[in-house]
Short mmCIF file of C-alpha atoms in Angstrom, two decimals:
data_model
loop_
_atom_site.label_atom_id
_atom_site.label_comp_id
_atom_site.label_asym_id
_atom_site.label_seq_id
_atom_site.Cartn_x
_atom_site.Cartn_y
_atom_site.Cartn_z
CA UNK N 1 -34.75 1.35 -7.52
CA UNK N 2 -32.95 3.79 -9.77
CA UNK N 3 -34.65 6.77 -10.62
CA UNK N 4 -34.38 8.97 -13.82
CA UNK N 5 -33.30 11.87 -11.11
CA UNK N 6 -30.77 9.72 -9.47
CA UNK N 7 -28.99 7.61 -12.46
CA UNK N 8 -26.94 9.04 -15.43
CA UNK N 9 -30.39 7.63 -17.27
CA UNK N 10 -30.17 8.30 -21.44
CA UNK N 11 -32.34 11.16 -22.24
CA UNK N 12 -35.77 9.93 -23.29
CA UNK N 13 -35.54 6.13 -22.32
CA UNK N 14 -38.79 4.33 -21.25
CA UNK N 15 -37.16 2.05 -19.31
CA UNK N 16 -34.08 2.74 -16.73
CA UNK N 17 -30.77 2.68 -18.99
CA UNK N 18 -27.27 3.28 -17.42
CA UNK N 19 -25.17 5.51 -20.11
CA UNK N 20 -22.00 4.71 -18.90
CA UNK N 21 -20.10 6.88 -20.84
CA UNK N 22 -21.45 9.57 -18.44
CA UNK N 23 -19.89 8.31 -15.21
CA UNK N 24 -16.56 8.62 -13.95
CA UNK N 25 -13.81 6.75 -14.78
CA UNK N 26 -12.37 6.84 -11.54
CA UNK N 27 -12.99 7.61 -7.61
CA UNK N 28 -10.92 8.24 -4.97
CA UNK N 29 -11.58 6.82 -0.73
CA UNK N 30 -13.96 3.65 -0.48
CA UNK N 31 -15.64 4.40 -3.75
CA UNK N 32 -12.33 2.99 -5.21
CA UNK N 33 -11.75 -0.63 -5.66
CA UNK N 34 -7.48 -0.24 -4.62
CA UNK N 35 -9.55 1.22 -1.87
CA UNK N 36 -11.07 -1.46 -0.60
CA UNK N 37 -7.81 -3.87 -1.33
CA UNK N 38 -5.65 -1.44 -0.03
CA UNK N 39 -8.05 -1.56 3.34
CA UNK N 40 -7.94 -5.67 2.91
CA UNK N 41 -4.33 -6.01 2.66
CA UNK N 42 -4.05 -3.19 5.91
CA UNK N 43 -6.58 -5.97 8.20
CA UNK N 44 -3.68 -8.75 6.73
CA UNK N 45 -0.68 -7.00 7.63
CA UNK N 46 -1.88 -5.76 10.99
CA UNK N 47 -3.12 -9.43 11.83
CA UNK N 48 0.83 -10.06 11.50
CA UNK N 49 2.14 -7.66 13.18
CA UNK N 50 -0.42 -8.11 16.18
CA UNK N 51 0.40 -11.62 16.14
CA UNK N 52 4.63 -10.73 15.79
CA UNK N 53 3.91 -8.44 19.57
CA UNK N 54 1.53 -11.51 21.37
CA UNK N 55 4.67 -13.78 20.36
CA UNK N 56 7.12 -10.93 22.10
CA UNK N 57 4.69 -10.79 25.49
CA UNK N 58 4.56 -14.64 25.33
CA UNK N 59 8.36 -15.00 25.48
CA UNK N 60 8.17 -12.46 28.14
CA UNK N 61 6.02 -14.77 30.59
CA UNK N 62 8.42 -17.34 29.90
CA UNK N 63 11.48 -15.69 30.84
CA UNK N 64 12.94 -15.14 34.90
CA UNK N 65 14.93 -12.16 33.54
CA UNK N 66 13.93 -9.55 30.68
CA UNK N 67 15.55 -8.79 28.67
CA UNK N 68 17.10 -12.09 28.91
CA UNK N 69 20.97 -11.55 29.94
CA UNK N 70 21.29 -8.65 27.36
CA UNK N 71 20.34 -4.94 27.40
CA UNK N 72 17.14 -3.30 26.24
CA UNK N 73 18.14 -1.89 22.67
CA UNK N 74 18.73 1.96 22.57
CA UNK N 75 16.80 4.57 22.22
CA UNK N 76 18.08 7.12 20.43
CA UNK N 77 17.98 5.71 16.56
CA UNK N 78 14.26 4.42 17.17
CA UNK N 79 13.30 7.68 18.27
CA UNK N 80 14.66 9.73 15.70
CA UNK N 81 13.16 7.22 13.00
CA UNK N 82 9.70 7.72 14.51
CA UNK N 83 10.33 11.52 14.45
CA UNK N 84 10.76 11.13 10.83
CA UNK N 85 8.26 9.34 10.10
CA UNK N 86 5.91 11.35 11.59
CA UNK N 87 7.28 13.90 9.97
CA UNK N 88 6.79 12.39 6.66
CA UNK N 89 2.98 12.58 6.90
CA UNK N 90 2.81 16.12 6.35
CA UNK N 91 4.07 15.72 2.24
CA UNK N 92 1.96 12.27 2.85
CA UNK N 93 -0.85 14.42 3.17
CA UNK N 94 -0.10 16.87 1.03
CA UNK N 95 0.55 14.31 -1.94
CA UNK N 96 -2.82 12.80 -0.98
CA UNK N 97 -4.66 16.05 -1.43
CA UNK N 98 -3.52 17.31 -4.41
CA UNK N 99 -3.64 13.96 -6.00
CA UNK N 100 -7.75 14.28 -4.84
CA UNK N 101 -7.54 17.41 -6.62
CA UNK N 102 -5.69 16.87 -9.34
CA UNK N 103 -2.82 18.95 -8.74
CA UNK N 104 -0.29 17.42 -11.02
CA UNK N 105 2.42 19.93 -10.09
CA UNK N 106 2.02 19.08 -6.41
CA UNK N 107 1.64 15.88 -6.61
CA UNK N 108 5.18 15.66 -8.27
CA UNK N 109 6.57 18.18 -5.29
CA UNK N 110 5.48 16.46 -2.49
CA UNK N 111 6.16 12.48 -3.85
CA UNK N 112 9.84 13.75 -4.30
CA UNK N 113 9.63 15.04 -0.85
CA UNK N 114 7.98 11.82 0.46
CA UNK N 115 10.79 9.67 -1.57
CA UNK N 116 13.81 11.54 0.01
CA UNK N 117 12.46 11.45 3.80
CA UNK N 118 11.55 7.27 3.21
CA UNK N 119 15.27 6.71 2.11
CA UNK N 120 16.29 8.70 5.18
CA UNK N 121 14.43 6.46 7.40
CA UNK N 122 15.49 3.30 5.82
CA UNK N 123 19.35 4.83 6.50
CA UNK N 124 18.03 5.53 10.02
CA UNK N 125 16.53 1.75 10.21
CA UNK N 126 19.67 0.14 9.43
CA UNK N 127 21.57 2.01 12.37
CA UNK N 128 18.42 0.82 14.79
CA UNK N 129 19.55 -2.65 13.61
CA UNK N 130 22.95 -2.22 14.86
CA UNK N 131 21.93 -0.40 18.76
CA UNK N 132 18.82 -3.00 19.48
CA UNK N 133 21.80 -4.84 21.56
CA UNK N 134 20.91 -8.23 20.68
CA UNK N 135 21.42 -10.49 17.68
CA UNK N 136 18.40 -12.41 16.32
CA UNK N 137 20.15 -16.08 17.16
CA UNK N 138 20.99 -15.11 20.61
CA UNK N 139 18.08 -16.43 22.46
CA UNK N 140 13.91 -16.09 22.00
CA UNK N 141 13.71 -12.59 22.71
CA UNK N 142 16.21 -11.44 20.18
CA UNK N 143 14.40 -13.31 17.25
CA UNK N 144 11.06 -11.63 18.27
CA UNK N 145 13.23 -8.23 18.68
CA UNK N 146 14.99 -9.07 15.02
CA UNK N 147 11.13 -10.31 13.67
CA UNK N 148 9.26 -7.18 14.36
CA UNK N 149 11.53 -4.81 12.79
CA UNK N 150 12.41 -6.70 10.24
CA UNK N 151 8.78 -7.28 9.66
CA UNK N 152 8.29 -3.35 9.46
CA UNK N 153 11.14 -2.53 8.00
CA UNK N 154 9.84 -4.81 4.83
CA UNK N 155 6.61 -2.60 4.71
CA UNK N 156 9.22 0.46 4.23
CA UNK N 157 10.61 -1.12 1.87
CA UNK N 158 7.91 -1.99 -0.30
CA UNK N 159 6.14 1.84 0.41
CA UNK N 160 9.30 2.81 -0.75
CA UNK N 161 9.93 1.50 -3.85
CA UNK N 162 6.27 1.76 -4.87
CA UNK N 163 6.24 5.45 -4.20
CA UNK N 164 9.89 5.44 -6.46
CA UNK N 165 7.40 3.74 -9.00
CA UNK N 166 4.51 5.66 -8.84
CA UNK N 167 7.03 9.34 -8.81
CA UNK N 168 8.55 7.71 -12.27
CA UNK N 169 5.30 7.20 -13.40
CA UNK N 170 4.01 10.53 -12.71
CA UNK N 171 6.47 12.53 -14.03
CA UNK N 172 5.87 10.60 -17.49
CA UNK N 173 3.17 13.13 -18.85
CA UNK N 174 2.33 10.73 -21.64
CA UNK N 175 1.92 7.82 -18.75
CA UNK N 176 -0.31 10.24 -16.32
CA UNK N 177 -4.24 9.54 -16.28
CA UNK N 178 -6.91 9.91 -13.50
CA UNK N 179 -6.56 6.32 -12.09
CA UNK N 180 -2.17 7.82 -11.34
CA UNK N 181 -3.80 10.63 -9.30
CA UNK N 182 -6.06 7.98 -7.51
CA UNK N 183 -3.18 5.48 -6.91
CA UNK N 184 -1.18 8.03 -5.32
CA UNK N 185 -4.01 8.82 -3.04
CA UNK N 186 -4.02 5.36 -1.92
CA UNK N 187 -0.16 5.01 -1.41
CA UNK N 188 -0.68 7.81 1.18
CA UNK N 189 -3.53 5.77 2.67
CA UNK N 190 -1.02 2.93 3.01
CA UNK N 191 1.68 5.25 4.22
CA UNK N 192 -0.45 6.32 7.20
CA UNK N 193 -0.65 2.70 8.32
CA UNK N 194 3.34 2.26 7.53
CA UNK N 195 3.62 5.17 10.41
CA UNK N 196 0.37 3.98 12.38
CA UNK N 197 1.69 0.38 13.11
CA UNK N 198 5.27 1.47 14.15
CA UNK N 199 4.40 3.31 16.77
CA UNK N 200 2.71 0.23 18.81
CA UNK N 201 6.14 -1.79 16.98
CA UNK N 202 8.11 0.98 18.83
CA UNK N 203 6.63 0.48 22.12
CA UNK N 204 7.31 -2.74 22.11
CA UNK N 205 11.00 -2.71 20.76
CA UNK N 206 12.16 -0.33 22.85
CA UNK N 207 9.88 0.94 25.74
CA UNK N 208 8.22 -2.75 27.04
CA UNK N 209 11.82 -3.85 27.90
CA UNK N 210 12.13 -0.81 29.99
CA UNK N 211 8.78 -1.02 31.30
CA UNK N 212 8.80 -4.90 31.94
CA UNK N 213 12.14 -5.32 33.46
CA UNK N 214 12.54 -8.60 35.42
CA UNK I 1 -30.20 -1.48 -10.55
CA UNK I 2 -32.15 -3.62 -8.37
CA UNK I 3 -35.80 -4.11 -8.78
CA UNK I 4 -38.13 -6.71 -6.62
CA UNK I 5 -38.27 -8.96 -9.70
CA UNK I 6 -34.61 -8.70 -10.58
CA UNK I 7 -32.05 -6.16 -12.58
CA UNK I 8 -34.00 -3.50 -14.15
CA UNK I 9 -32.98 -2.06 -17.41
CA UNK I 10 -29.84 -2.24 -18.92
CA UNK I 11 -25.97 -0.49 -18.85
CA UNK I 12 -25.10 1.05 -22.00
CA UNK I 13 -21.88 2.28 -23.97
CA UNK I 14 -19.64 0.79 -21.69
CA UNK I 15 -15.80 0.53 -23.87
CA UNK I 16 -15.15 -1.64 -26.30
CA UNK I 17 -11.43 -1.44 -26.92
CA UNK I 18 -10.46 -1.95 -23.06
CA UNK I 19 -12.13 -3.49 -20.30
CA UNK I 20 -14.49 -1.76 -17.80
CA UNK I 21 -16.38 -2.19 -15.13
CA UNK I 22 -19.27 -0.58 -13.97
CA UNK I 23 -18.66 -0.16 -9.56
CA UNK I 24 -22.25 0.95 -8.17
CA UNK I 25 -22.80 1.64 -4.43
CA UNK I 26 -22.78 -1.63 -2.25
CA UNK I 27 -26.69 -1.59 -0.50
CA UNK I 28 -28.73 0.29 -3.50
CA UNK I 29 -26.68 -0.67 -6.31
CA UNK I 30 -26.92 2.63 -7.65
CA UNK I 31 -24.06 3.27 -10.80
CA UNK I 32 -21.31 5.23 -9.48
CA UNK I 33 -18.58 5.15 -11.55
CA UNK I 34 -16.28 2.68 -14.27
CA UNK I 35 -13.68 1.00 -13.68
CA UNK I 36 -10.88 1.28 -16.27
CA UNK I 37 -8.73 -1.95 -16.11
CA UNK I 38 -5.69 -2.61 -17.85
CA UNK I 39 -4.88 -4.63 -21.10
CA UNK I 40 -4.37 -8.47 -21.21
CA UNK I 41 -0.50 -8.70 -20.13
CA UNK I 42 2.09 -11.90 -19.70
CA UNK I 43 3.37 -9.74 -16.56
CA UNK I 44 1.14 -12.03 -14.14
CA UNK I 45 2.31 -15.15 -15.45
CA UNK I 46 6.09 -14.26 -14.56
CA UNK I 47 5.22 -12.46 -11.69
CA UNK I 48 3.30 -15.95 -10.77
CA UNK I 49 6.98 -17.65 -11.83
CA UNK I 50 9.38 -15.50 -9.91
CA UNK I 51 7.15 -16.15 -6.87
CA UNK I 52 7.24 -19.61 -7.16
CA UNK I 53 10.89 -19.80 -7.86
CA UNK I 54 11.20 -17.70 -4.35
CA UNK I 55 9.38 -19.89 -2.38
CA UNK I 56 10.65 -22.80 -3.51
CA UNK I 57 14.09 -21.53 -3.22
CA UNK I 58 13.43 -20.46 0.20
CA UNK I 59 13.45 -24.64 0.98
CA UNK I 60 16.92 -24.95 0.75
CA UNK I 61 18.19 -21.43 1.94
CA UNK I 62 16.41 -18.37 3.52
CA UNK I 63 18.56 -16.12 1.22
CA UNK I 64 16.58 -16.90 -1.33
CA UNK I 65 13.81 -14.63 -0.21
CA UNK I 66 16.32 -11.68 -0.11
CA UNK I 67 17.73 -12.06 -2.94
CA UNK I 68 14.37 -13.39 -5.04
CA UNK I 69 12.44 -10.69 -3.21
CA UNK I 70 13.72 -8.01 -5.79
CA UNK I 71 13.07 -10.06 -8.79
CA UNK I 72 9.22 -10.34 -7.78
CA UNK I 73 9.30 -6.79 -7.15
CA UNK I 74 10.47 -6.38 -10.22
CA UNK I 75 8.42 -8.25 -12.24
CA UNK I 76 5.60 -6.87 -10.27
CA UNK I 77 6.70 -3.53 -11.28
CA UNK I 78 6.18 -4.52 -15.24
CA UNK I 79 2.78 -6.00 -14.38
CA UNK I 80 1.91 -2.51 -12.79
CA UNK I 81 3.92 -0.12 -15.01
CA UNK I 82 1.54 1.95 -17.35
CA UNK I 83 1.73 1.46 -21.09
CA UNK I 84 1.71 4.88 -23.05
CA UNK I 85 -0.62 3.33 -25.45
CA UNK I 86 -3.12 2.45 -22.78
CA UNK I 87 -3.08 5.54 -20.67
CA UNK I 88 -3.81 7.80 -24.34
CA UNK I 89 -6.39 5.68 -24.83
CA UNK I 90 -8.12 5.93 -21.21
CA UNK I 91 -7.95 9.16 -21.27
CA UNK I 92 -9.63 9.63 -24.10
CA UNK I 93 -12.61 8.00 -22.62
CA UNK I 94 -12.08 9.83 -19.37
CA UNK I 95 -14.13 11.33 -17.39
CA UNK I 96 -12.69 13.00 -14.34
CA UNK I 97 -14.15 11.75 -10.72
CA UNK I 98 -16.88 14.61 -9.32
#
């Protein structure tokens, strides 16, 4: 039941009546609607993805020698992308917080910051592309290989250009409102699962062919 | 909002010119905040086009999700893109998140 000393109630009503002109027009974490469809598209991508590795592991119980009559794909591009991207949470973070707080100065700072280290990880993702040591029509394995980066490397392509979108946006002062500062909030939230679901990607592209050598 | 015999009371002075919705907590129902949601736009309806144009394309060649992919992005960019009219007018009516 809503109580007078809970509810934005009008002054002097008999009965419970919601002024909504005295709540907020926005909220930021699960109180947020993109919240909750940011969350729902995360459970839909993730499905993929987990599906993308069992189909990687299934071709692996079907083959007598892995990787199949080609080399496991080197390490030194993959790495240095996942440095980055780990990297890139720290303005991630910092865009998320000031966003939270309203910071419009910092919010500016750090999406700049977060725009220049996502194109340097999509220029480090199209030299992984040419060391995984495989092309995607050569047998099973490299279409599974090709599939789950290529699957990833969409998702930094679409947190990229949304985060090119949402930086135009918010350097428009006349296009800036509270819902901006709450949609860049939840572009970090979907950045941390960008950088959360390569890391198990990663492990599979380049350390289970080390690990699972037949 | 919820009493034993149904929705007690009523919501008041929610906006007139744009659309909102009132979001209340999921169990209690309590009122938490408004939802400010953007203006009737065509942007949808070609989004909905450019989609279908990709996936039909994609029938007869796989390039046509690479090269119809930026066209829905594109058009899905419009359909997002903030209008300077609407964002004076929600923030006149704003009321900044506690």
């Amino acid at each position: 039941m809503t109580r007078a000393s809970d509810s934005p109630l009008a002054p002097g009503a008999r009965s419970p009546v919601i002024d909504a002109a005295r709540l907020p027009t926005y909220a930021f974490g699960n109180q947020s609607l993109v919240w909750w469809g940011t969350v729902g598209l995360m459970a839909i991508e993730g499905m993929v993805f987990a599906l993308a590795i069992a189909v990687y592991f299934y071709v692996w119980t079907r083959v007598d020698e892995f990787p199949p009559r080609v080399m496991a794909p080197d390490l030194v591009w993959g790495v240095v992308n996942t440095a980055i991207m780990l990297l890139s949470l720290l303005p991630n973070q910092w865009a998320k917080s000031a966003a939270e707080r309203r910071d419009l100065r910092a919010v500016r700072i750090a999406l700049v910051i977060c725009i220049v280290l996502a194109f340097a990880f999509l220029g480090v993702r199209a030299l992984e592309f040419t060391t995984l040591n495989v092309r995607w029509d050569t047998n099973a394995y490299g279409s599974i290989v090709w599939i789950l980066l290529a699957l990833h490397t969409t998702h930094l392509l679409t947190d990229t250009w949304d985060t090119v979108v949402l930086g135009l946006a918010v350097f428009d002062d006349g296009r800036v409102e509270g819902k901006r500062f709450v949609d860049v909030s939840e572009n970090a939230f979907y950045w941390y699962f960008v950088v959360a679901s390569w890391l198990p990607i990663w492990f599979v592209i380049y350390i289970a062919p080390r690990l699972l050598q037949k | 909002m919820w009493e034993s015999n149904g929705i007690a009371g009523s919501v008041v002075n929610l906006g007139m010119k744009d659309r909102e919705v009132l979001i209340t907590s999921v169990v209690e129902a309590k009122p938490h905040h408004r939802e400010l949601f953007p203006c009737a736009t065509t942007w949808p309806f070609f989004t909905a086009i450019g989609t279908t144009i990709l996936f039909i394309a994609s029938i007869f060649t796989p390039w046509a999700v690479i090269w119809g992919s930026p066209l829905v992005a594109l058009l899905a960019t419009c359909w997002w893109w903030p209008s300077l009219a609407e964002a004076r007018r929600h923030r006149e009516v704003e009321v900044p998140s506690q």
